CSV table of C-alpha atoms and ligand atoms in Angstrom, one decimal:
chain,number,residue,atom,x,y,z
A,516,MET,CA,132.2,-29.9,57.8
A,517,PRO,CA,129.8,-28.9,60.5
A,518,THR,CA,130.4,-28.9,64.2
A,519,VAL,CA,127.7,-31.0,65.8
A,520,VAL,CA,126.6,-31.7,69.4
A,521,VAL,CA,124.9,-34.9,70.2
A,522,VAL,CA,122.9,-35.1,73.4
A,523,GLY,CA,120.4,-37.4,75.2
A,524,THR,CA,117.0,-35.8,75.4
A,525,GLN,CA,115.6,-37.9,78.2
A,526,TRP,CA,117.4,-39.7,81.2
A,527,GLY,CA,120.3,-41.2,79.2
A,528,ASP,CA,120.7,-44.5,77.4
A,529,GLU,CA,118.9,-43.1,74.4
A,530,GLY,CA,121.4,-44.7,72.0
A,531,LYS,CA,123.9,-41.8,71.6
A,532,GLY,CA,126.8,-44.1,70.9
A,533,LYS,CA,125.2,-45.6,67.8
A,534,VAL,CA,124.4,-42.1,66.3
A,535,VAL,CA,127.9,-40.8,67.1
A,536,ASP,CA,129.4,-43.9,65.6
A,537,ALA,CA,127.3,-43.4,62.5
A,538,LEU,CA,128.3,-39.7,62.1
A,539,ALA,CA,131.9,-40.3,62.9
A,540,PRO,CA,133.0,-41.0,59.3
A,541,SER,CA,132.3,-37.3,58.4
A,542,VAL,CA,134.2,-35.7,61.3
A,543,ALA,CA,137.9,-35.5,62.2
A,544,ALA,CA,137.3,-35.7,66.0
A,545,VAL,CA,134.8,-36.9,68.6
A,546,VAL,CA,134.9,-35.1,71.9
A,547,ARG,CA,133.6,-36.0,75.3
A,548,PHE,CA,132.9,-32.9,77.3
A,549,GLN,CA,131.3,-33.9,80.7
A,550,GLY,CA,130.6,-36.9,82.9
A,551,GLY,CA,133.0,-39.8,83.1
A,552,ASN,CA,132.8,-43.6,83.3
A,553,ASN,CA,129.3,-43.4,84.7
A,554,ALA,CA,128.3,-43.5,81.0
A,555,GLY,CA,128.0,-46.6,79.0
A,556,HIS,CA,127.9,-46.2,75.2
A,557,THR,CA,127.1,-49.5,73.4
A,558,LEU,CA,128.3,-49.8,69.9
A,559,VAL,CA,127.4,-52.8,67.7
A,560,VAL,CA,129.5,-53.2,64.6
A,561,GLY,CA,129.2,-56.2,62.4
A,562,GLY,CA,127.2,-57.9,65.1
A,563,ARG,CA,130.0,-57.4,67.7
A,564,LYS,CA,129.0,-55.5,70.8
A,565,THR,CA,131.5,-53.0,72.4
A,566,VAL,CA,130.7,-51.0,75.5
A,567,LEU,CA,132.7,-47.8,76.0
A,568,HIS,CA,132.5,-45.9,79.3
A,569,LEU,CA,135.0,-43.1,78.9
A,570,LEU,CA,136.5,-43.2,75.4
A,571,PRO,CA,134.5,-41.2,72.8
A,572,SER,CA,132.3,-43.3,70.5
A,573,GLY,CA,134.5,-42.4,67.5
A,574,ALA,CA,137.0,-45.0,68.8
A,575,LEU,CA,136.3,-47.6,66.2
A,576,HIS,CA,137.0,-45.2,63.3
A,577,ASP,CA,140.6,-45.2,62.1
A,578,HIS,CA,140.7,-41.6,61.1
A,579,CYS,CA,139.0,-40.1,64.1
A,580,LEU,CA,140.7,-38.3,67.0
A,581,CYS,CA,139.1,-39.3,70.3
A,582,ILE,CA,139.3,-36.3,72.6
A,583,ILE,CA,138.5,-36.2,76.4
A,584,GLY,CA,137.8,-32.6,77.2
A,585,PRO,CA,138.4,-30.5,80.3
A,586,GLY,CA,134.9,-31.0,81.6
A,587,VAL,CA,135.2,-34.7,81.9
A,588,VAL,CA,136.4,-36.4,85.1
A,589,VAL,CA,138.8,-39.2,84.3
A,590,ASP,CA,139.4,-42.4,86.2
A,591,PRO,CA,142.9,-43.2,84.8
A,592,ALA,CA,142.8,-46.9,85.5
A,593,VAL,CA,139.4,-47.3,83.8
A,594,LEU,CA,140.7,-45.3,80.8
A,595,LEU,CA,143.8,-47.4,80.4
A,596,ALA,CA,141.8,-50.6,80.7
A,597,GLU,CA,139.6,-49.4,77.9
A,598,VAL,CA,142.6,-48.5,75.7
A,599,ASP,CA,144.1,-51.9,76.4
A,600,GLN,CA,140.8,-53.7,75.6
A,601,LEU,CA,140.5,-51.9,72.2
A,602,SER,CA,144.2,-52.4,71.4
A,603,ALA,CA,143.8,-56.1,72.0
A,604,LEU,CA,140.9,-56.1,69.4
A,605,GLY,CA,143.3,-54.5,66.9
A,606,VAL,CA,141.9,-50.9,67.2
A,607,ASP,CA,144.7,-48.4,67.0
A,608,ILE,CA,143.3,-46.1,69.7
A,609,GLU,CA,146.7,-45.1,71.1
A,610,ARG,CA,147.6,-43.0,68.1
A,611,ARG,CA,144.3,-41.1,68.2
A,612,LEU,CA,143.6,-40.5,71.9
A,613,ARG,CA,144.0,-36.9,73.3
A,614,ILE,CA,143.2,-35.9,76.9
A,615,ALA,CA,142.9,-32.4,78.3
A,616,SER,CA,145.5,-31.6,80.9
A,617,SER,CA,142.9,-29.6,82.8
A,618,ALA,CA,140.4,-32.6,83.1
A,619,HIS,CA,140.0,-33.6,86.8
A,620,VAL,CA,140.9,-37.1,88.1
A,621,ILE,CA,138.6,-39.6,89.8
A,622,LEU,CA,141.0,-40.5,92.7
A,623,PRO,CA,141.1,-44.0,94.2
A,624,TRP,CA,138.9,-43.1,97.2
A,625,HIS,CA,136.2,-41.3,95.2
A,626,PRO,CA,134.2,-44.5,94.2
A,627,HIS,CA,134.4,-45.6,97.8
A,628,VAL,CA,133.0,-42.3,99.1
A,629,ASP,CA,130.3,-42.4,96.4
A,630,ARG,CA,129.2,-46.0,97.4
A,631,GLN,CA,129.4,-45.3,101.2
A,632,ARG,CA,127.1,-42.2,100.9
A,633,GLU,CA,124.6,-44.1,98.8
A,634,VAL,CA,124.4,-47.0,101.3
A,635,ALA,CA,124.1,-44.5,104.2
A,636,ALA,CA,121.2,-42.7,102.4
A,637,GLY,CA,119.1,-45.9,102.3
A,638,ALA,CA,115.7,-45.3,100.7
A,639,HIS,CA,116.8,-41.8,99.8
A,640,ALA,CA,119.7,-42.9,97.7
A,641,ILE,CA,120.1,-41.2,94.3
A,642,GLY,CA,121.0,-44.5,92.7
A,643,THR,CA,124.4,-43.4,91.4
A,644,THR,CA,126.6,-45.6,89.4
A,645,HIS,CA,129.1,-45.7,92.4
A,646,ARG,CA,131.9,-44.7,90.0
A,647,GLY,CA,133.0,-41.7,92.1
A,648,LEU,CA,131.6,-39.0,89.8
A,649,SER,CA,130.1,-36.8,92.5
A,650,PRO,CA,133.0,-36.8,94.9
A,651,ALA,CA,135.4,-36.0,92.0
A,652,TYR,CA,133.2,-33.1,90.8
A,653,GLU,CA,132.9,-31.9,94.4
A,654,ASP,CA,136.6,-31.8,94.8
A,655,LYS,CA,136.9,-29.8,91.5
A,656,VAL,CA,134.4,-27.2,92.7
A,657,ALA,CA,136.0,-27.1,96.1
A,658,ARG,CA,139.3,-26.5,94.4
A,659,ARG,CA,141.1,-29.4,96.1
A,660,GLY,CA,141.0,-32.0,93.3
A,661,LEU,CA,143.9,-33.2,91.1
A,662,ARG,CA,144.0,-32.7,87.4
A,663,ILE,CA,145.5,-34.8,84.6
A,664,GLY,CA,148.3,-32.2,84.2
A,665,ASP,CA,149.2,-32.9,87.9
A,666,LEU,CA,149.3,-36.6,87.3
A,667,ILE,CA,151.8,-36.5,84.5
A,668,SER,CA,154.3,-34.3,86.4
A,669,PRO,CA,155.9,-36.2,89.3
A,670,SER,CA,156.9,-33.1,91.3
A,671,ARG,CA,153.4,-31.5,90.9
A,672,LEU,CA,151.7,-34.8,91.8
A,673,ALA,CA,153.7,-35.1,95.0
A,674,ALA,CA,153.0,-31.5,96.0
A,675,LYS,CA,149.3,-31.7,95.3
A,676,LEU,CA,148.9,-35.0,97.0
A,677,THR,CA,150.3,-33.6,100.2
A,678,MET,CA,147.4,-31.2,100.3
A,679,ALA,CA,144.6,-33.7,99.3
A,680,PRO,CA,142.5,-35.3,102.0
A,681,ILE,CA,143.1,-39.0,101.6
A,682,ASP,CA,141.8,-40.5,104.8
A,683,GLY,CA,142.5,-44.2,105.2
A,684,TYR,CA,144.9,-44.4,102.3
A,685,ASP,CA,148.7,-44.8,102.3
A,686,ARG,CA,150.0,-41.6,100.8
A,687,ALA,CA,153.2,-43.2,99.4
A,688,GLU,CA,151.3,-46.0,97.8
A,689,VAL,CA,148.7,-43.7,96.2
A,690,LEU,CA,151.6,-41.5,94.9
A,691,GLU,CA,153.3,-44.4,93.4
A,692,ARG,CA,150.2,-45.8,91.7
A,693,LEU,CA,149.1,-42.4,90.4
A,694,ALA,CA,152.6,-41.6,89.0
A,695,GLU,CA,152.5,-45.0,87.2
A,696,LEU,CA,149.1,-44.2,85.6
A,697,GLY,CA,150.3,-40.7,84.8
A,698,ALA,CA,153.4,-42.0,83.0
A,699,ARG,CA,151.2,-44.0,80.7
A,700,LEU,CA,148.8,-41.1,80.0
A,701,ARG,CA,151.5,-38.5,79.3
A,702,PRO,CA,151.8,-39.0,75.5
A,703,TRP,CA,148.1,-38.2,75.1
A,704,VAL,CA,147.9,-35.1,77.2
A,705,VAL,CA,147.3,-31.9,75.3
A,706,ASP,CA,145.8,-28.4,75.4
A,707,VAL,CA,142.4,-29.5,74.1
A,708,PRO,CA,140.9,-26.0,73.4
A,709,GLU,CA,144.0,-25.2,71.2
A,710,LEU,CA,143.7,-28.5,69.4
A,711,LEU,CA,140.0,-27.9,68.7
A,712,ALA,CA,140.8,-24.3,67.4
A,713,GLU,CA,143.4,-25.8,65.1
A,714,LEU,CA,140.9,-28.4,63.7
A,715,ARG,CA,138.4,-25.6,63.2
A,716,ARG,CA,141.0,-23.4,61.4
A,717,LYS,CA,141.5,-26.4,59.0
A,718,GLY,CA,137.7,-26.6,58.4
A,719,GLU,CA,137.5,-30.1,60.0
A,720,GLY,CA,134.2,-31.4,61.4
A,721,ILE,CA,134.0,-32.0,65.1
A,722,LEU,CA,131.4,-34.0,67.0
A,723,PHE,CA,130.7,-33.3,70.7
A,724,GLU,CA,129.4,-36.4,72.3
A,725,GLY,CA,127.1,-35.9,75.4
A,726,ALA,CA,126.8,-38.4,78.1
A,727,GLN,CA,123.8,-39.2,80.3
A,728,GLY,CA,120.7,-37.2,79.4
A,729,THR,CA,119.0,-33.8,79.6
A,730,PHE,CA,117.0,-34.6,82.7
A,731,LEU,CA,120.1,-35.7,84.6
A,732,ASP,CA,121.6,-32.2,84.2
A,733,VAL,CA,122.6,-30.8,87.5
A,734,ASP,CA,120.8,-27.5,86.8
A,735,HIS,CA,117.9,-28.5,84.5
A,736,GLY,CA,117.2,-32.1,85.5
A,737,THR,CA,115.1,-33.7,88.2
A,738,TRP,CA,117.3,-32.4,91.0
A,739,PRO,CA,118.5,-33.9,93.3
A,740,TYR,CA,118.1,-37.1,91.2
A,741,VAL,CA,120.6,-36.0,88.7
A,742,THR,CA,124.3,-36.5,87.8
A,743,SER,CA,127.0,-34.0,88.9
A,744,SER,CA,127.6,-32.2,85.5
A,745,ASN,CA,125.7,-30.2,83.0
A,746,THR,CA,124.5,-32.6,80.3
A,747,VAL,CA,122.7,-30.1,78.0
A,748,ALA,CA,124.2,-29.1,74.7
A,749,GLY,CA,125.5,-25.8,76.0
A,750,ALA,CA,127.8,-27.7,78.2
A,751,ALA,CA,129.8,-28.8,75.1
A,752,CYS,CA,131.2,-25.3,74.9
A,753,ALA,CA,132.4,-25.0,78.5
A,754,GLY,CA,133.4,-28.6,78.8
A,755,ALA,CA,135.4,-28.8,75.7
A,756,GLY,CA,136.7,-25.2,75.4
A,757,VAL,CA,135.0,-23.7,72.3
A,758,GLY,CA,132.7,-20.7,72.1
A,759,PRO,CA,128.9,-21.0,71.4
A,760,THR,CA,129.5,-19.6,67.9
A,761,ALA,CA,131.4,-22.7,67.0
A,762,ILE,CA,128.3,-25.0,67.1
A,763,ASP,CA,126.4,-25.5,63.9
A,764,GLN,CA,123.9,-28.2,64.9
A,765,VAL,CA,122.5,-30.0,67.9
A,766,ILE,CA,121.1,-33.5,67.4
A,767,GLY,CA,119.0,-34.9,70.3
A,768,ILE,CA,118.6,-38.6,70.7
A,769,ALA,CA,115.2,-39.7,71.9
A,770,LYS,CA,114.2,-43.2,72.5
A,771,ALA,CA,110.8,-44.2,71.0
A,772,TYR,CA,109.7,-44.8,74.7
A,773,VAL,CA,111.5,-43.6,77.8
A,774,THR,CA,113.8,-45.2,80.3
A,775,ARG,CA,115.7,-44.1,83.4
A,776,VAL,CA,118.0,-45.8,85.9
A,777,GLY,CA,118.2,-44.8,89.5
A,778,GLY,CA,115.7,-42.9,91.6
A,779,GLY,CA,113.6,-39.8,90.9
A,780,PRO,CA,110.4,-38.8,89.2
A,781,PHE,CA,109.2,-40.4,86.0
A,782,PRO,CA,105.8,-39.1,84.9
A,783,THR,CA,105.1,-41.8,82.2
A,784,GLU,CA,106.5,-44.8,84.0
A,785,CYS,CA,104.4,-47.8,82.9
A,786,ALA,CA,102.9,-50.7,84.8
A,787,PRO,CA,105.3,-53.5,85.9
A,788,ASP,CA,104.1,-56.1,83.5
A,789,VAL,CA,104.3,-53.8,80.4
A,790,ALA,CA,107.7,-52.5,81.7
A,791,GLU,CA,109.0,-56.1,82.0
A,792,ALA,CA,108.0,-56.9,78.4
A,793,LEU,CA,109.6,-53.8,76.9
A,794,ARG,CA,112.7,-54.2,79.1
A,795,ALA,CA,113.2,-57.7,77.7
A,796,ALA,CA,112.5,-56.6,74.1
A,797,GLY,CA,114.8,-53.6,74.3
A,798,GLY,CA,117.6,-55.2,76.5
A,799,GLU,CA,117.0,-52.3,79.0
A,800,PHE,CA,119.7,-53.1,81.5
A,801,GLY,CA,122.3,-50.5,82.5
A,802,ALA,CA,125.4,-50.7,80.3
A,803,THR,CA,127.6,-49.7,83.2
A,804,THR,CA,125.9,-51.2,86.2
A,805,GLY,CA,123.6,-53.9,84.7
A,806,ARG,CA,120.7,-52.5,86.7
A,807,PRO,CA,117.2,-53.0,85.1
A,808,ARG,CA,116.1,-49.7,83.7
A,809,ARG,CA,112.7,-48.2,84.6
A,810,ILE,CA,110.4,-48.0,81.5
A,811,GLY,CA,107.8,-45.5,80.5
A,812,TRP,CA,105.8,-44.2,77.5
A,813,PHE,CA,107.1,-41.5,75.2
A,814,ASP,CA,106.7,-38.1,76.8
A,815,VAL,CA,106.1,-35.2,74.4
A,816,PRO,CA,106.3,-32.4,77.1
A,817,LEU,CA,109.6,-33.8,78.2
A,818,LEU,CA,110.9,-33.6,74.6
A,819,ARG,CA,109.5,-30.1,74.0
A,820,ARG,CA,111.4,-29.0,77.2
A,821,SER,CA,114.5,-30.8,75.9
A,822,ALA,CA,114.2,-29.1,72.6
A,823,LEU,CA,114.1,-25.7,74.4
A,824,LEU,CA,117.0,-26.5,76.8
A,825,ASN,CA,119.3,-27.9,74.1
A,826,GLY,CA,118.3,-25.8,71.1
A,827,LEU,CA,117.7,-29.0,69.1
A,828,SER,CA,118.1,-28.8,65.3
A,829,ALA,CA,117.0,-32.4,64.8
A,830,ILE,CA,116.0,-35.6,66.6
A,831,ALA,CA,117.2,-39.1,66.1
A,832,LEU,CA,114.4,-41.4,67.3
A,833,SER,CA,115.9,-44.7,68.5
A,834,LYS,CA,114.6,-48.2,69.1
A,835,LEU,CA,111.3,-47.9,67.3
A,836,ASP,CA,111.6,-51.6,66.6
A,837,VAL,CA,111.2,-52.4,70.3
A,838,LEU,CA,107.6,-51.2,70.2
A,839,SER,CA,106.7,-53.7,67.5
A,840,THR,CA,104.1,-56.2,68.8
A,841,ARG,CA,102.4,-53.7,71.2
A,842,SER,CA,98.8,-53.5,70.0
A,843,GLU,CA,98.4,-50.1,71.7
A,844,ILE,CA,101.1,-47.4,72.4
A,845,PRO,CA,100.1,-44.6,74.8
A,846,VAL,CA,102.0,-41.3,74.5
A,847,ALA,CA,101.9,-38.4,76.9
A,848,MET,CA,100.9,-35.5,74.6
A,849,SER,CA,100.7,-32.8,77.3
A,850,TYR,CA,100.6,-32.4,81.1
A,851,ASP,CA,97.4,-31.3,82.7
A,852,GLY,CA,98.4,-27.9,84.4
A,853,GLY,CA,101.5,-27.5,82.2
A,854,TRP,CA,105.2,-28.0,83.0
A,855,PRO,CA,105.5,-28.3,86.8
A,856,GLU,CA,108.4,-27.0,88.9
A,857,ASP,CA,108.9,-30.6,90.2
A,858,LEU,CA,108.3,-33.4,87.7
A,859,ALA,CA,106.9,-35.6,90.5
A,860,PHE,CA,103.8,-33.5,90.1
A,861,ALA,CA,103.4,-33.8,86.4
A,862,ARG,CA,100.0,-35.1,85.2
A,863,PRO,CA,100.4,-36.7,81.8
A,864,VAL,CA,97.5,-36.6,79.3
A,865,TYR,CA,97.7,-39.6,77.1
A,866,ARG,CA,96.7,-40.4,73.5
A,867,THR,CA,96.8,-44.0,72.4
A,868,PHE,CA,98.3,-44.9,69.1
A,869,GLY,CA,97.6,-48.1,67.2
A,870,GLY,CA,100.6,-50.6,67.1
A,871,TRP,CA,102.1,-52.7,64.4
A,872,THR,CA,103.3,-56.3,64.5
A,873,ARG,CA,105.8,-56.3,61.5
A,874,ASP,CA,109.5,-56.6,62.3
A,875,LEU,CA,111.1,-53.3,61.4
A,876,SER,CA,114.7,-54.4,61.2
A,877,ALA,CA,114.7,-54.5,57.3
A,878,CYS,CA,113.2,-51.0,56.9
A,879,ARG,CA,115.6,-48.5,55.3
A,880,THR,CA,113.2,-45.8,54.1
A,881,ARG,CA,110.1,-44.1,55.4
A,882,ALA,CA,108.0,-46.0,52.8
A,883,ASP,CA,109.2,-49.4,54.2
A,884,LEU,CA,107.6,-48.6,57.6
A,885,PRO,CA,104.2,-50.0,58.4
A,886,HIS,CA,101.5,-47.3,58.2
A,887,ALA,CA,101.0,-47.3,62.0
A,888,ALA,CA,104.7,-46.8,62.7
A,889,ARG,CA,104.8,-43.9,60.2
A,890,ALA,CA,101.8,-42.3,61.9
A,891,TYR,CA,103.6,-42.7,65.3
A,892,VAL,CA,106.8,-41.0,64.1
A,893,ASP,CA,104.9,-38.2,62.3
A,894,ALA,CA,102.7,-37.5,65.3
A,895,LEU,CA,105.7,-37.2,67.6
A,896,GLN,CA,107.5,-34.9,65.2
A,897,GLU,CA,104.5,-32.6,64.9
A,898,ALA,CA,103.9,-32.5,68.6
A,899,ILE,CA,107.5,-31.8,69.5
A,900,GLY,CA,108.0,-29.3,66.6
A,901,VAL,CA,111.5,-30.5,65.7
A,902,PRO,CA,112.3,-32.6,62.6
A,903,ILE,CA,113.0,-36.3,63.2
A,904,ALA,CA,116.0,-36.9,61.0
A,905,PHE,CA,116.9,-40.5,61.8
A,906,VAL,CA,114.8,-43.5,63.0
A,907,GLY,CA,116.6,-46.5,64.6
A,908,VAL,CA,115.1,-49.9,63.8
A,909,GLY,CA,117.7,-52.2,65.3
A,910,PRO,CA,121.0,-52.3,67.2
A,911,ASP,CA,123.4,-52.4,64.3
A,912,ARG,CA,125.0,-49.4,62.5
A,913,ASP,CA,123.0,-49.9,59.4
A,914,HIS,CA,119.6,-50.4,61.2
A,915,THR,CA,118.8,-46.8,60.6
A,916,ILE,CA,116.3,-44.9,58.4
A,917,ASP,CA,117.6,-41.5,57.2
A,918,LEU,CA,114.6,-39.1,56.9
A,919,ARG,CA,116.6,-36.0,55.9
B,1265,IMP,P1,126.2,-40.6,88.9
B,1265,IMP,O1,126.3,-39.9,87.6
B,1265,IMP,O2,126.9,-42.0,89.0
B,1265,IMP,O3,126.5,-39.7,90.1
B,1265,IMP,O4,124.6,-41.0,89.1
B,1265,IMP,C1,123.6,-40.0,89.2
B,1265,IMP,C2,122.4,-40.4,88.4
B,1265,IMP,O5,122.6,-40.4,87.0
B,1265,IMP,C3,121.8,-41.8,88.7
B,1265,IMP,O6,120.4,-41.8,88.6
B,1265,IMP,C4,122.4,-42.7,87.6
B,1265,IMP,O7,121.7,-43.8,87.4
B,1265,IMP,C5,122.3,-41.7,86.5
B,1265,IMP,N1,123.3,-42.0,85.4
B,1265,IMP,C6,124.6,-41.7,85.4
B,1265,IMP,N2,125.2,-42.1,84.2
B,1265,IMP,C7,124.2,-42.5,83.5
B,1265,IMP,C8,124.1,-43.0,82.1
B,1265,IMP,O8,125.1,-43.1,81.4
B,1265,IMP,N3,122.9,-43.4,81.7
B,1265,IMP,C9,121.8,-43.3,82.4
B,1265,IMP,N4,121.8,-42.9,83.7
B,1265,IMP,C10,123.0,-42.5,84.2
């Protein structure tokens, strides 16, 4: 079975969870490799909606190991709440969960620091999810953070905590709470790179599930309006602990329009009335924070850049159905002056496509699509230069057209 990386090609919320969930039956493990519970992956199975923030989207598949890699930052309380929530629904996640001992921990004060900084920044705030991601990654890079391996060893935990800056917190209380959380995590803590090597020796398929999107990447995104980790496909190697030769395919998820939450440049952002209509049609509210997402038209230069940064083998185009009922659909086909150093200075050149009014949710083949929808998909594929392998026409698992 192949080793596949799934990444968001825009600013996150492209619908990665649904694609990972659909591919999960053919792999032995789904691995998260960066980010943390800033993500929100919505899965709809049999009409029932489940939002996962930290657990990999293979969670609902009985055979699938759910692996949290070394590059993820883990809020242990959030992880345990998610495990309990799924267990209560009858999902046997406890048997299938694995966590890297070297993954860093989001400590109790990290969300507070995150929120305080954002409030202090006022109009210049990044618009973070306030989940403590940036302070946790900062502590990791500054070499003063705690890792999951520390949490599960009471003596190591006590020693590390003595050195950690925990202003305003009672050290004994923090120690007790973290030791409790660590005791619950202990059965799942493993050497993830070794586990992945073992799966590969057995010829098992592995799926690496990205969080956020390409333009939130700390190096390649719209810095400083980015998240604190690398979100591009290459990060799967470093964040999980496999070499680049292990990756067979990279699937990029692209929404049929574009959304972003938080501040930062957005070249194709559309007028408020159009944005409001598409937001309502697409349910475009943050899965983690509930914030209304900003909405824009499909941006070909962004996708071409994404294809280059991620080495995309194929694209899954999501939420095509949301565009139904628009009589005209503008698409940025290029930027006047080319790709700018700062996306705030991008000058999109639009082409307007004709819309369609038919409900797409029953379409299962290319031939089922209205002519105008087919023309839209074909034009995007040609302009990006990467095959569109799947098209999403509704929220459920089977609302998908397989174009391979
Ligand atoms: P942080 O990751 O919470 O530090 O937030 C940094 C930026 O990334 C903000 O603009 C967030 O809105 C954005 N962000 C973080 N996680 C997600 C996600 O899963 N989807 C979309 N945007 C995200």
